[in-house]
Tab-separated table of C-alpha atoms in Angstrom:
chain	number	residue	atom	x	y	z
X	1	MET	CA	16.604	2.910	-6.448
X	2	ARG	CA	14.778	5.644	-4.492
X	3	ILE	CA	15.310	5.837	-0.756
X	4	GLY	CA	11.568	5.289	-0.171
X	5	MET	CA	11.601	2.020	-2.151
X	6	ARG	CA	14.700	0.847	-0.284
X	7	LEU	CA	13.066	1.514	3.061
X	8	LEU	CA	9.936	-0.307	1.869
X	9	LEU	CA	11.843	-3.353	0.627
X	10	GLY	CA	13.943	-3.509	3.799
X	11	TYR	CA	10.916	-3.114	6.061
X	12	PHE	CA	8.921	-5.729	4.139
X	13	LEU	CA	11.785	-8.146	4.130
X	14	ILE	CA	12.164	-7.888	7.880
X	15	VAL	CA	8.398	-8.415	8.362
X	16	ALA	CA	8.436	-11.312	5.839
X	17	ILE	CA	11.328	-13.154	7.611
X	18	ALA	CA	9.730	-12.635	11.004
X	19	ALA	CA	6.281	-13.780	9.674
X	20	TRP	CA	7.968	-16.912	8.060
X	21	PHE	CA	9.568	-17.847	11.353
X	22	VAL	CA	6.409	-17.373	13.287
X	23	LEU	CA	4.174	-19.149	10.764
X	24	SER	CA	6.571	-22.086	10.387
X	25	ILE	CA	6.612	-22.562	14.164
X	26	PHE	CA	2.783	-22.278	14.356
X	27	LEU	CA	2.350	-24.752	11.487
X	28	GLN	CA	4.743	-27.221	12.909
X	29	GLU	CA	2.976	-27.079	16.267
X	30	VAL	CA	-0.570	-27.413	14.898
X	31	LYS	CA	-0.536	-31.206	14.253
X	32	PRO	CA	1.315	-32.347	17.349
X	33	GLY	CA	-0.753	-29.782	19.438
X	34	VAL	CA	-4.083	-31.279	18.156
X	35	ARG	CA	-2.883	-34.848	18.679
X	36	ARG	CA	-1.678	-34.054	22.181
X	37	ALA	CA	-5.081	-32.600	22.987
X	38	THR	CA	-6.819	-35.602	21.516
X	39	GLU	CA	-4.565	-37.979	23.457
X	40	GLY	CA	-5.580	-36.165	26.613
X	41	THR	CA	-9.276	-36.799	25.965
X	42	LEU	CA	-8.533	-40.398	24.992
X	43	ILE	CA	-6.853	-41.096	28.328
X	44	ASP	CA	-9.747	-39.453	30.171
X	45	THR	CA	-12.225	-41.535	28.155
X	46	ALA	CA	-10.272	-44.803	28.619
X	47	THR	CA	-10.058	-44.238	32.378
X	48	LEU	CA	-13.750	-43.472	32.651
X	49	LEU	CA	-14.795	-46.539	30.555
X	50	ALA	CA	-12.414	-48.791	32.467
X	51	GLU	CA	-14.525	-48.242	35.521
X	52	PHE	CA	-17.632	-49.287	33.613
X	53	ALA	CA	-15.850	-52.315	32.146
X	54	ARG	CA	-14.718	-53.446	35.626
X	55	ALA	CA	-18.200	-54.692	36.641
X	56	ASP	CA	-18.615	-56.577	33.322
X	57	MET	CA	-15.275	-58.328	33.672
X	58	LEU	CA	-15.848	-59.291	37.287
X	59	ALA	CA	-19.305	-60.675	36.258
X	60	GLY	CA	-17.577	-62.627	33.353
X	61	ASN	CA	-19.852	-60.966	30.882
X	62	ALA	CA	-17.564	-58.661	28.912
X	63	GLN	CA	-19.021	-59.447	25.524
X	64	ASN	CA	-22.660	-58.727	26.432
X	65	GLY	CA	-22.261	-56.467	29.472
X	66	GLN	CA	-23.300	-52.845	29.831
X	67	LEU	CA	-20.327	-51.511	27.968
X	68	ALA	CA	-21.051	-53.760	24.932
X	69	GLN	CA	-24.723	-52.938	25.004
X	70	ALA	CA	-23.993	-49.188	25.191
X	71	PHE	CA	-21.783	-49.374	22.085
X	72	SER	CA	-24.367	-51.510	20.284
X	73	ARG	CA	-27.044	-48.887	20.896
X	74	LEU	CA	-24.640	-46.058	19.963
X	75	ASN	CA	-23.850	-47.511	16.580
X	76	GLN	CA	-27.636	-47.627	15.788
X	77	HIS	CA	-28.124	-43.891	16.353
X	78	ASN	CA	-27.120	-41.118	13.819
X	79	PHE	CA	-26.440	-37.557	14.732
X	80	GLN	CA	-25.276	-34.304	13.162
X	81	ALA	CA	-22.914	-31.911	14.828
X	82	ASN	CA	-21.283	-28.785	13.410
X	83	ILE	CA	-18.116	-28.077	15.268
X	84	GLY	CA	-16.544	-24.884	14.107
X	85	GLY	CA	-17.495	-25.508	10.511
X	86	ILE	CA	-16.551	-29.216	10.596
X	87	THR	CA	-19.454	-31.672	10.354
X	88	LYS	CA	-19.470	-34.804	12.546
X	89	SER	CA	-22.049	-37.544	11.976
X	90	ARG	CA	-20.707	-40.713	13.625
X	91	ASN	CA	-18.839	-41.992	16.566
X	92	GLU	CA	-15.135	-42.525	15.747
X	93	TYR	CA	-14.014	-44.254	18.876
X	94	ARG	CA	-12.839	-47.890	18.707
X	95	VAL	CA	-12.867	-49.520	22.197
X	96	TYR	CA	-11.510	-53.010	22.942
X	97	LEU	CA	-11.251	-54.759	26.264
X	98	THR	CA	-8.604	-57.419	27.089
X	99	ASP	CA	-8.098	-59.670	30.033
X	100	ALA	CA	-4.961	-59.751	32.151
X	101	LYS	CA	-3.253	-61.878	29.425
X	102	GLY	CA	-3.951	-59.453	26.629
X	103	ILE	CA	-6.732	-61.568	25.016
X	104	VAL	CA	-9.533	-59.307	23.539
X	105	LEU	CA	-12.771	-59.904	25.294
X	106	PHE	CA	-14.738	-57.149	23.618
X	107	ASP	CA	-14.166	-55.027	20.505
X	108	SER	CA	-16.642	-52.257	19.463
X	109	SER	CA	-15.698	-52.778	15.843
X	110	GLY	CA	-16.265	-56.584	16.201
X	111	LYS	CA	-12.951	-57.439	14.342
X	112	ALA	CA	-10.544	-58.496	17.085
X	113	THR	CA	-12.599	-60.435	19.659
X	114	GLY	CA	-10.516	-63.400	20.843
X	115	GLN	CA	-7.160	-62.127	19.384
X	116	ASP	CA	-4.000	-61.795	21.419
X	117	TYR	CA	-3.096	-58.077	21.776
X	118	SER	CA	-0.654	-58.616	24.531
X	119	ARG	CA	2.265	-57.453	22.294
X	120	TRP	CA	0.664	-54.114	21.348
X	121	ASN	CA	2.331	-51.252	23.252
X	122	ASP	CA	-0.926	-49.949	24.737
X	123	VAL	CA	-1.864	-53.260	26.245
X	124	TRP	CA	1.646	-54.467	27.114
X	125	LEU	CA	2.721	-51.320	28.920
X	126	THR	CA	-0.552	-50.956	30.745
X	127	LEU	CA	-0.379	-54.499	32.085
X	128	GLN	CA	3.035	-53.620	33.481
X	129	GLY	CA	1.509	-50.644	35.337
X	130	LYS	CA	2.922	-48.116	32.853
X	131	TYR	CA	1.220	-45.546	30.590
X	132	GLY	CA	0.247	-47.410	27.434
X	133	ALA	CA	-0.369	-45.738	24.078
X	134	ARG	CA	0.458	-46.462	20.460
X	135	SER	CA	-0.297	-45.087	16.961
X	136	THR	CA	-0.634	-47.878	14.278
X	137	PRO	CA	-1.565	-47.602	10.603
X	138	VAL	CA	-4.542	-49.681	9.417
X	139	ASN	CA	-2.932	-49.944	6.062
X	140	VAL	CA	0.832	-50.061	6.000
X	141	ASN	CA	0.870	-48.599	2.472
X	142	LYS	CA	-1.081	-45.547	3.717
X	143	PRO	CA	0.777	-43.673	6.540
X	144	GLU	CA	-2.201	-41.342	6.910
X	145	SER	CA	-4.438	-44.248	7.980
X	146	THR	CA	-2.922	-44.407	11.581
X	147	VAL	CA	-5.110	-44.852	14.647
X	148	MET	CA	-4.084	-43.530	17.962
X	149	TYR	CA	-4.765	-45.853	20.938
X	150	VAL	CA	-4.579	-44.964	24.662
X	151	ALA	CA	-5.165	-47.608	27.324
X	152	ALA	CA	-6.221	-47.621	30.952
X	153	PRO	CA	-6.014	-50.532	33.473
X	154	VAL	CA	-9.082	-52.284	34.704
X	155	ARG	CA	-8.417	-52.929	38.362
X	156	ASP	CA	-9.796	-55.163	41.093
X	157	GLY	CA	-8.440	-53.533	44.060
X	158	VAL	CA	-4.729	-53.218	43.456
X	159	ASN	CA	-4.621	-56.002	40.797
X	160	ILE	CA	-4.839	-55.262	37.056
X	161	VAL	CA	-7.476	-57.735	35.708
X	162	GLY	CA	-7.689	-56.205	32.222
X	163	VAL	CA	-6.947	-53.409	29.915
X	164	LEU	CA	-9.464	-51.026	28.137
X	165	SER	CA	-8.040	-49.233	25.154
X	166	VAL	CA	-9.681	-46.357	23.280
X	167	GLY	CA	-8.629	-45.633	19.675
X	168	LYS	CA	-9.328	-42.695	17.390
X	169	PRO	CA	-8.303	-42.427	13.802
X	170	ASN	CA	-5.882	-39.607	13.039
X	171	SER	CA	-7.700	-38.987	9.793
X	172	ALA	CA	-10.640	-37.729	11.904
X	173	LEU	CA	-8.245	-34.984	13.207
X	174	GLU	CA	-7.174	-33.897	9.735
X	175	PRO	CA	-10.129	-31.472	9.086
X	176	VAL	CA	-9.326	-29.715	12.390
X	177	ILE	CA	-5.575	-29.561	11.498
X	178	HIS	CA	-6.161	-28.406	7.939
X	179	ARG	CA	-8.663	-25.798	9.112
X	180	SER	CA	-6.187	-24.473	11.686
X	181	GLU	CA	-3.351	-24.409	9.135
X	182	ARG	CA	-5.554	-22.471	6.613
X	183	ARG	CA	-6.551	-19.914	9.188
X	184	ILE	CA	-2.934	-19.415	10.223
X	185	LEU	CA	-1.837	-19.039	6.640
X	186	TRP	CA	-4.591	-16.555	5.914
X	187	ALA	CA	-3.609	-14.627	9.037
X	188	GLY	CA	-0.050	-14.670	7.845
X	189	VAL	CA	-1.139	-13.269	4.447
X	190	ALA	CA	-3.286	-10.683	6.021
X	191	LEU	CA	-0.301	-9.662	8.337
X	192	LEU	CA	1.930	-9.300	5.295
X	193	GLY	CA	-0.734	-7.301	3.531
X	194	ILE	CA	-1.233	-4.990	6.414
X	195	ALA	CA	2.509	-4.592	6.916
X	196	LEU	CA	2.880	-3.771	3.241
X	197	MET	CA	0.052	-1.173	3.430
X	198	ILE	CA	1.759	0.389	6.549
X	199	GLY	CA	5.102	0.351	4.719
X	200	PHE	CA	3.520	2.138	1.729
X	201	GLY	CA	2.057	4.689	4.053
X	202	VAL	CA	5.384	5.320	5.789
X	203	VAL	CA	7.154	5.533	2.416
X	204	LEU	CA	4.594	7.923	0.989
X	205	TRP	CA	4.946	10.131	4.163
X	206	ILE	CA	8.719	10.087	3.883
X	207	ASN	CA	8.680	10.713	0.106
X	208	ARG	CA	6.233	13.551	0.646
X	209	SER	CA	8.587	15.241	3.265
X	210	ILE	CA	11.595	14.642	1.201
X	211	GLY	CA	9.794	15.907	-1.957
X	212	GLN	CA	8.876	19.103	-0.133
X	213	LEU	CA	12.542	19.633	0.713
X	214	VAL	CA	13.609	18.856	-2.806
X	215	ARG	CA	11.062	21.330	-4.316
X	216	TYR	CA	12.221	23.875	-1.770
X	217	ALA	CA	15.897	23.394	-2.657
X	218	ASP	CA	15.097	23.549	-6.414
X	219	SER	CA	13.136	26.816	-5.954
X	220	VAL	CA	16.097	28.576	-4.451
X	221	THR	CA	17.482	29.354	-7.901
X	222	GLU	CA	14.066	30.547	-9.069
X	223	GLU	CA	12.847	34.106	-8.820
X	224	HIS	CA	10.091	33.193	-6.287
X	225	PRO	CA	11.392	30.583	-3.787
X	226	LEU	CA	8.921	28.418	-1.970
X	227	PRO	CA	8.373	28.883	1.760
X	228	LEU	CA	10.334	26.700	4.211
X	229	PRO	CA	8.387	23.435	4.539
X	230	LYS	CA	7.519	21.923	7.910
X	231	PRO	CA	8.120	18.177	7.809
X	232	GLY	CA	6.533	16.045	10.506
X	233	SER	CA	9.823	14.359	11.488
X	234	SER	CA	12.269	16.200	13.765
X	235	GLU	CA	15.162	14.945	11.776
X	236	LEU	CA	13.679	16.226	8.475
X	237	ARG	CA	12.789	19.429	10.249
X	238	LYS	CA	16.482	19.908	11.210
X	239	LEU	CA	17.435	19.193	7.560
X	240	ALA	CA	14.945	21.756	6.404
X	241	LEU	CA	16.460	24.442	8.752
X	242	ALA	CA	19.997	23.387	7.572
X	243	LEU	CA	18.772	23.932	3.921
X	244	GLU	CA	17.392	27.239	4.823
X	245	THR	CA	20.700	28.264	6.591
X	246	MET	CA	22.627	27.066	3.497
X	247	ARG	CA	20.281	29.020	1.180
X	248	LEU	CA	20.699	32.194	3.117
X	249	LYS	CA	24.529	31.842	3.131
X	250	LEU	CA	24.732	30.935	-0.536
X	251	GLU	CA	22.400	33.842	-1.446
X	252	GLY	CA	24.359	36.234	0.681
X	253	LYS	CA	26.833	37.379	-1.822
X	254	SER	CA	24.441	37.664	-4.732
X	255	TYR	CA	21.909	39.282	-2.376
X	256	ILE	CA	24.332	41.976	-1.383
X	257	GLU	CA	25.480	42.584	-4.971
X	258	GLN	CA	21.858	43.005	-6.146
X	259	TYR	CA	21.088	45.436	-3.303
X	260	VAL	CA	24.251	47.431	-3.942
X	261	HIS	CA	23.484	47.729	-7.707
X	262	ALA	CA	19.868	48.575	-7.097
X	263	LEU	CA	20.553	51.060	-4.324
X	264	THR	CA	23.234	52.695	-6.507
X	265	HIS	CA	20.897	52.991	-9.305
X	266	GLU	CA	18.125	54.429	-7.195
X	267	LEU	CA	20.398	57.018	-5.469
X	268	LYS	CA	21.809	58.305	-8.672
X	269	SER	CA	18.752	60.488	-9.435
X	270	PRO	CA	18.373	62.204	-6.041
X	271	LEU	CA	22.168	62.644	-5.719
X	272	ALA	CA	22.309	64.282	-9.129
X	273	ALA	CA	19.399	66.562	-8.223
X	274	ILE	CA	21.130	67.547	-4.980
X	275	ARG	CA	24.414	68.189	-6.706
X	276	GLY	CA	22.708	70.359	-9.378
X	277	ALA	CA	20.822	72.377	-6.756
X	278	ALA	CA	24.039	72.801	-4.725
X	279	GLU	CA	25.880	74.167	-7.782
X	280	ILE	CA	23.186	76.669	-8.569
X	281	LEU	CA	23.043	77.788	-4.786
X	282	ARG	CA	26.789	78.503	-4.860
X	283	GLU	CA	26.301	81.084	-7.509
X	284	GLY	CA	24.191	83.259	-5.101
X	285	PRO	CA	20.850	83.269	-7.012
X	286	PRO	CA	17.774	85.327	-6.026
X	287	PRO	CA	15.946	84.447	-2.798
X	288	GLU	CA	13.093	82.707	-4.605
X	289	VAL	CA	15.557	80.572	-6.527
X	290	ILE	CA	17.364	79.691	-3.289
X	291	GLU	CA	14.012	78.701	-1.721
X	292	LYS	CA	13.040	76.523	-4.676
X	293	PHE	CA	16.356	74.612	-4.804
X	294	SER	CA	16.586	74.309	-1.022
X	295	GLY	CA	13.155	72.692	-1.024
X	296	ASN	CA	14.309	70.376	-3.803
X	297	ILE	CA	17.376	69.307	-1.704
X	298	LEU	CA	15.147	68.591	1.224
X	299	GLN	CA	12.716	66.560	-0.890
X	300	GLN	CA	15.525	64.434	-2.436
X	301	ASN	CA	17.037	63.977	1.075
X	302	LEU	CA	13.637	62.691	2.306
X	303	ARG	CA	13.374	60.410	-0.630
X	304	MET	CA	16.769	58.865	0.043
X	305	GLN	CA	15.887	58.545	3.766
X	306	GLN	CA	12.683	56.756	2.874
X	307	LEU	CA	14.537	54.439	0.379
X	308	VAL	CA	17.105	53.454	3.051
X	309	ASP	CA	14.409	52.812	5.624
X	310	ASN	CA	12.413	50.723	3.286
X	311	LEU	CA	15.453	48.881	2.160
X	312	LEU	CA	16.457	47.991	5.702
X	313	ARG	CA	12.868	46.790	6.440
X	314	GLN	CA	12.870	44.664	3.384
X	315	ALA	CA	16.269	43.068	4.119
X	316	LYS	CA	15.203	42.339	7.656
X	317	LEU	CA	12.013	40.726	6.349
X	318	GLU	CA	13.785	38.617	3.775
X	319	SER	CA	16.201	37.304	6.390
X	320	ARG	CA	13.375	35.816	8.533
X	321	ALA	CA	12.754	32.097	8.087
X	322	GLU	CA	9.373	31.867	9.904
X	323	ILE	CA	6.906	33.709	11.959
X	324	THR	CA	4.910	33.047	15.239
X	325	PRO	CA	1.267	32.883	14.046
X	326	GLN	CA	-1.429	34.261	16.188
X	327	PRO	CA	-5.213	34.476	15.635
X	328	ILE	CA	-6.114	37.727	13.682
X	329	HIS	CA	-9.712	39.030	13.338
X	330	LEU	CA	-9.814	40.436	9.822
X	331	VAL	CA	-12.751	42.811	10.794
X	332	ALA	CA	-10.422	44.647	13.241
X	333	LEU	CA	-7.510	44.573	10.760
X	334	PHE	CA	-9.498	46.022	7.867
X	335	SER	CA	-11.049	48.696	10.082
X	336	ALA	CA	-7.605	49.814	11.331
X	337	LEU	CA	-6.216	49.973	7.837
X	338	CYS	CA	-9.222	52.033	6.488
X	339	ASP	CA	-9.172	54.393	9.495
X	340	SER	CA	-5.450	55.143	8.885
X	341	ARG	CA	-6.050	56.025	5.215
X	342	GLU	CA	-9.395	57.658	5.440
X	343	VAL	CA	-7.914	61.175	5.273
X	344	ILE	CA	-5.822	60.462	2.218
X	345	ALA	CA	-8.791	58.771	0.469
X	346	HIS	CA	-10.996	61.702	1.280
X	347	SER	CA	-8.449	64.207	0.013
X	348	LYS	CA	-8.182	62.288	-3.338
X	349	GLN	CA	-12.011	61.922	-3.494
X	350	ILE	CA	-11.748	58.168	-3.463
X	351	SER	CA	-14.319	55.817	-1.836
X	352	LEU	CA	-12.611	53.372	0.551
X	353	SER	CA	-14.904	50.651	1.905
X	354	ILE	CA	-14.997	47.179	3.450
X	355	ASP	CA	-17.287	44.487	1.966
X	356	GLU	CA	-18.560	43.214	5.374
X	357	SER	CA	-20.879	40.621	3.855
X	358	THR	CA	-17.728	38.474	3.130
X	359	LEU	CA	-16.096	38.798	6.527
X	360	LYS	CA	-18.418	36.981	9.045
X	361	ASP	CA	-15.953	37.267	11.908
X	362	THR	CA	-13.265	35.531	9.857
X	363	VAL	CA	-10.094	34.714	11.730
X	364	VAL	CA	-6.745	33.852	10.189
X	365	GLU	CA	-3.366	32.707	11.692
X	366	GLY	CA	-0.507	35.079	11.047
X	367	ASP	CA	1.625	37.987	12.192
X	368	PHE	CA	-0.719	41.037	12.763
X	369	ALA	CA	2.014	43.680	12.154
X	370	LEU	CA	3.327	42.123	8.907
X	371	LEU	CA	-0.123	41.554	7.524
X	372	GLU	CA	-1.085	45.165	8.396
X	373	GLN	CA	1.908	46.566	6.576
X	374	ALA	CA	1.444	44.265	3.563
X	375	ILE	CA	-2.221	45.067	3.086
X	376	GLY	CA	-1.388	48.731	3.776
X	377	ASN	CA	1.056	48.664	0.923
X	378	LEU	CA	-1.555	47.225	-1.354
X	379	LEU	CA	-3.992	49.965	-0.306
X	380	ASP	CA	-1.338	52.631	-0.798
X	381	ASN	CA	-0.803	51.334	-4.344
X	382	ALA	CA	-4.475	51.378	-5.035
X	383	LEU	CA	-4.750	54.959	-3.731
X	384	ASP	CA	-1.827	56.064	-5.918
X	385	PHE	CA	-3.348	54.624	-9.204
X	386	THR	CA	-7.039	55.247	-8.625
X	387	PRO	CA	-8.344	58.524	-10.100
X	388	PRO	CA	-10.723	60.932	-8.137
X	389	GLY	CA	-14.184	59.435	-7.954
X	390	GLY	CA	-12.871	55.903	-7.998
X	391	GLU	CA	-13.605	53.164	-5.431
X	392	ILE	CA	-11.319	50.800	-3.413
X	393	THR	CA	-12.798	47.751	-1.698
X	394	LEU	CA	-11.378	45.433	0.865
X	395	SER	CA	-12.996	41.916	0.925
X	396	ILE	CA	-12.199	38.254	1.413
X	397	GLU	CA	-13.003	35.061	-0.582
X	398	ASN	CA	-13.176	31.635	0.869
X	399	ALA	CA	-11.267	28.832	-0.790
X	400	ASP	CA	-10.812	25.083	-0.101
X	401	ASP	CA	-7.278	25.551	1.219
X	402	GLY	CA	-7.750	28.872	3.068
X	403	ILE	CA	-8.917	32.390	2.330
X	404	ALA	CA	-7.908	35.130	0.005
X	405	ILE	CA	-7.735	38.878	1.011
X	406	LEU	CA	-8.792	41.024	-1.949
X	407	VAL	CA	-7.899	44.697	-2.558
X	408	THR	CA	-9.993	45.899	-5.540
X	409	ASP	CA	-9.759	49.309	-7.256
X	410	THR	CA	-11.136	51.078	-10.271
X	411	GLY	CA	-7.871	52.684	-11.324
X	412	SER	CA	-5.778	52.521	-14.368
X	413	GLY	CA	-4.626	48.836	-13.965
X	414	ILE	CA	-1.290	47.394	-14.720
X	415	PRO	CA	0.446	48.031	-18.042
X	416	ASP	CA	1.190	44.847	-20.000
X	417	TYR	CA	4.865	45.472	-20.005
X	418	ALA	CA	4.876	45.573	-16.143
X	419	ARG	CA	2.866	42.513	-15.198
X	420	ASP	CA	5.802	40.261	-14.845
X	421	ARG	CA	7.942	42.797	-12.998
X	422	VAL	CA	5.659	44.514	-10.406
X	423	PHE	CA	7.052	42.372	-7.527
X	424	GLU	CA	10.696	42.969	-8.351
X	425	ARG	CA	12.656	44.984	-5.903
X	426	PHE	CA	13.050	48.734	-6.890
X	427	TYR	CA	10.739	48.322	-9.850
X	428	SER	CA	8.161	51.116	-9.750
X	429	LEU	CA	5.583	52.688	-12.192
X	430	PRO	CA	5.136	56.526	-12.310
X	431	ARG	CA	2.206	57.862	-10.257
X	432	SER	CA	-0.243	60.437	-11.465
X	433	ASN	CA	1.857	63.149	-9.749
X	434	GLY	CA	4.794	62.117	-11.848
X	435	GLN	CA	6.835	60.724	-8.946
X	436	LYS	CA	8.074	57.133	-8.418
X	437	SER	CA	7.979	55.113	-5.276
X	438	SER	CA	10.857	53.178	-3.807
X	439	GLY	CA	9.739	50.012	-5.653
X	440	LEU	CA	9.868	47.935	-2.435
X	441	GLY	CA	6.202	47.841	-1.415
X	442	LEU	CA	4.978	44.914	-3.459
X	443	ALA	CA	8.415	43.116	-2.795
X	444	PHE	CA	7.545	43.443	0.879
X	445	VAL	CA	4.077	42.022	0.295
X	446	ARG	CA	5.543	39.044	-1.557
X	447	GLU	CA	7.952	38.349	1.416
X	448	VAL	CA	5.062	38.602	3.874
X	449	ALA	CA	2.999	36.112	1.743
X	450	ARG	CA	6.025	33.775	1.722
X	451	LEU	CA	6.383	33.855	5.548
X	452	HIS	CA	2.677	33.075	5.917
X	453	ARG	CA	2.991	30.189	3.360
X	454	GLY	CA	0.709	32.062	0.990
X	455	THR	CA	0.747	33.712	-2.395
X	456	ILE	CA	0.201	37.167	-3.821
X	457	THR	CA	-1.031	37.967	-7.226
X	458	LEU	CA	-1.921	41.276	-8.942
X	459	GLU	CA	-4.264	41.153	-12.010
X	460	ASN	CA	-6.234	43.512	-14.102
X	461	ARG	CA	-10.070	43.365	-13.897
X	462	PRO	CA	-12.149	43.019	-17.025
X	463	GLU	CA	-14.278	45.917	-16.004
X	464	GLY	CA	-11.315	48.068	-15.308
X	465	GLY	CA	-8.911	48.581	-12.468
X	466	ALA	CA	-6.724	45.961	-10.706
X	467	GLN	CA	-7.162	43.427	-7.976
X	468	ALA	CA	-4.567	42.196	-5.538
X	469	ARG	CA	-5.136	38.761	-4.059
X	470	LEU	CA	-3.230	37.751	-0.937
X	471	SER	CA	-3.993	34.066	-0.368
X	472	LEU	CA	-3.428	32.642	3.106
X	473	PRO	CA	-3.620	28.893	4.130
X	474	GLY	CA	-6.332	27.799	6.512
X	475	LYS	CA	-5.869	26.620	10.044
């Protein structure tokens, strides 16, 4: 099982258990909570009505007094009330009044008048000066038919002369209880759903970060490794740096071997030329021959010096894991590049221009010096392979994920056999003057693109010439 799925299941299990405990407690407290609240209103009502019933009892007119008349009129009136989505259309209170012996003097339902209620808890406890309440089923075969009664004493001074009890069917509370339970259950389901969505989001984020590291690790064995990713988590960031350190150490031996073989191969030609010139000079040739071969020795020495310098610069660049990006105005960068190569372009009768219509004060994030060297290498290649009368243009192209710097020429293009190898170290094509470069220019550009988390491509144009595209990510 994938680590993301394990995290999701563990997280969801914790949330589900916590939600089950909370919901079970809430659901267990709904019914007693509603009944406790109802019991509180019943005692308030009973205490209030007992004061009204006191005058009727002292007047000996409990059956036809003010309390009885009020309930008679109440039962004749219909009403409609919408209480939080629950419709109420009738009075659900049952009120009965007993004397000091527990004999019912008045019953709002008309069923118990004259009966002895002295043994019911509400009446019996109240007559003893205690809190009297009971819950009794109307039908013993139906537990849900219980009615909750709460009584209050009717006093004449300090003497209890009667009991007024107010009852309310528990079935009237069921809609409220069911509605509360449903809302709690729906809230629980919503909580689990939201928790699951958050869990999916966290797992996707973790999988994405881990996937970047996996793709980076897999690309180490490829010819063009991916740039070091930047996960959002500090722990994953440390892991990424550890992978980068491991990659550099693992590649060290192979890296040195490749450079030694390549350097040996590149140095063979100038060393052979120097050896041959030295052997000829030992024979004491004429002055013009001495001058020619002395110049050849100096030229090959300069070639080796440039090769070593470029190799050191390339090695230093490849050992870097990241850069410190700064805002770069491409107008200033392009102008500096064109000014530095204007003399060479003029001497070769090549038009070097900037397509200013595409710039529009474009700013990118990167290392100015590295980008200047990389684009400069692309311009130098274009100058080497563009014939007199040709054109080289610097421009940019906007994309959804950033911009692309384009170096377009009208030169000879790239031979088919070299398309897959132009970015290899020490691979070089012969120039028009018959000389070869160090073969490190485009390899340097590729490393600069990697450090800027971009890409570099070099393709032939249908109308002739080549176009280098250095793609850089947006801000």
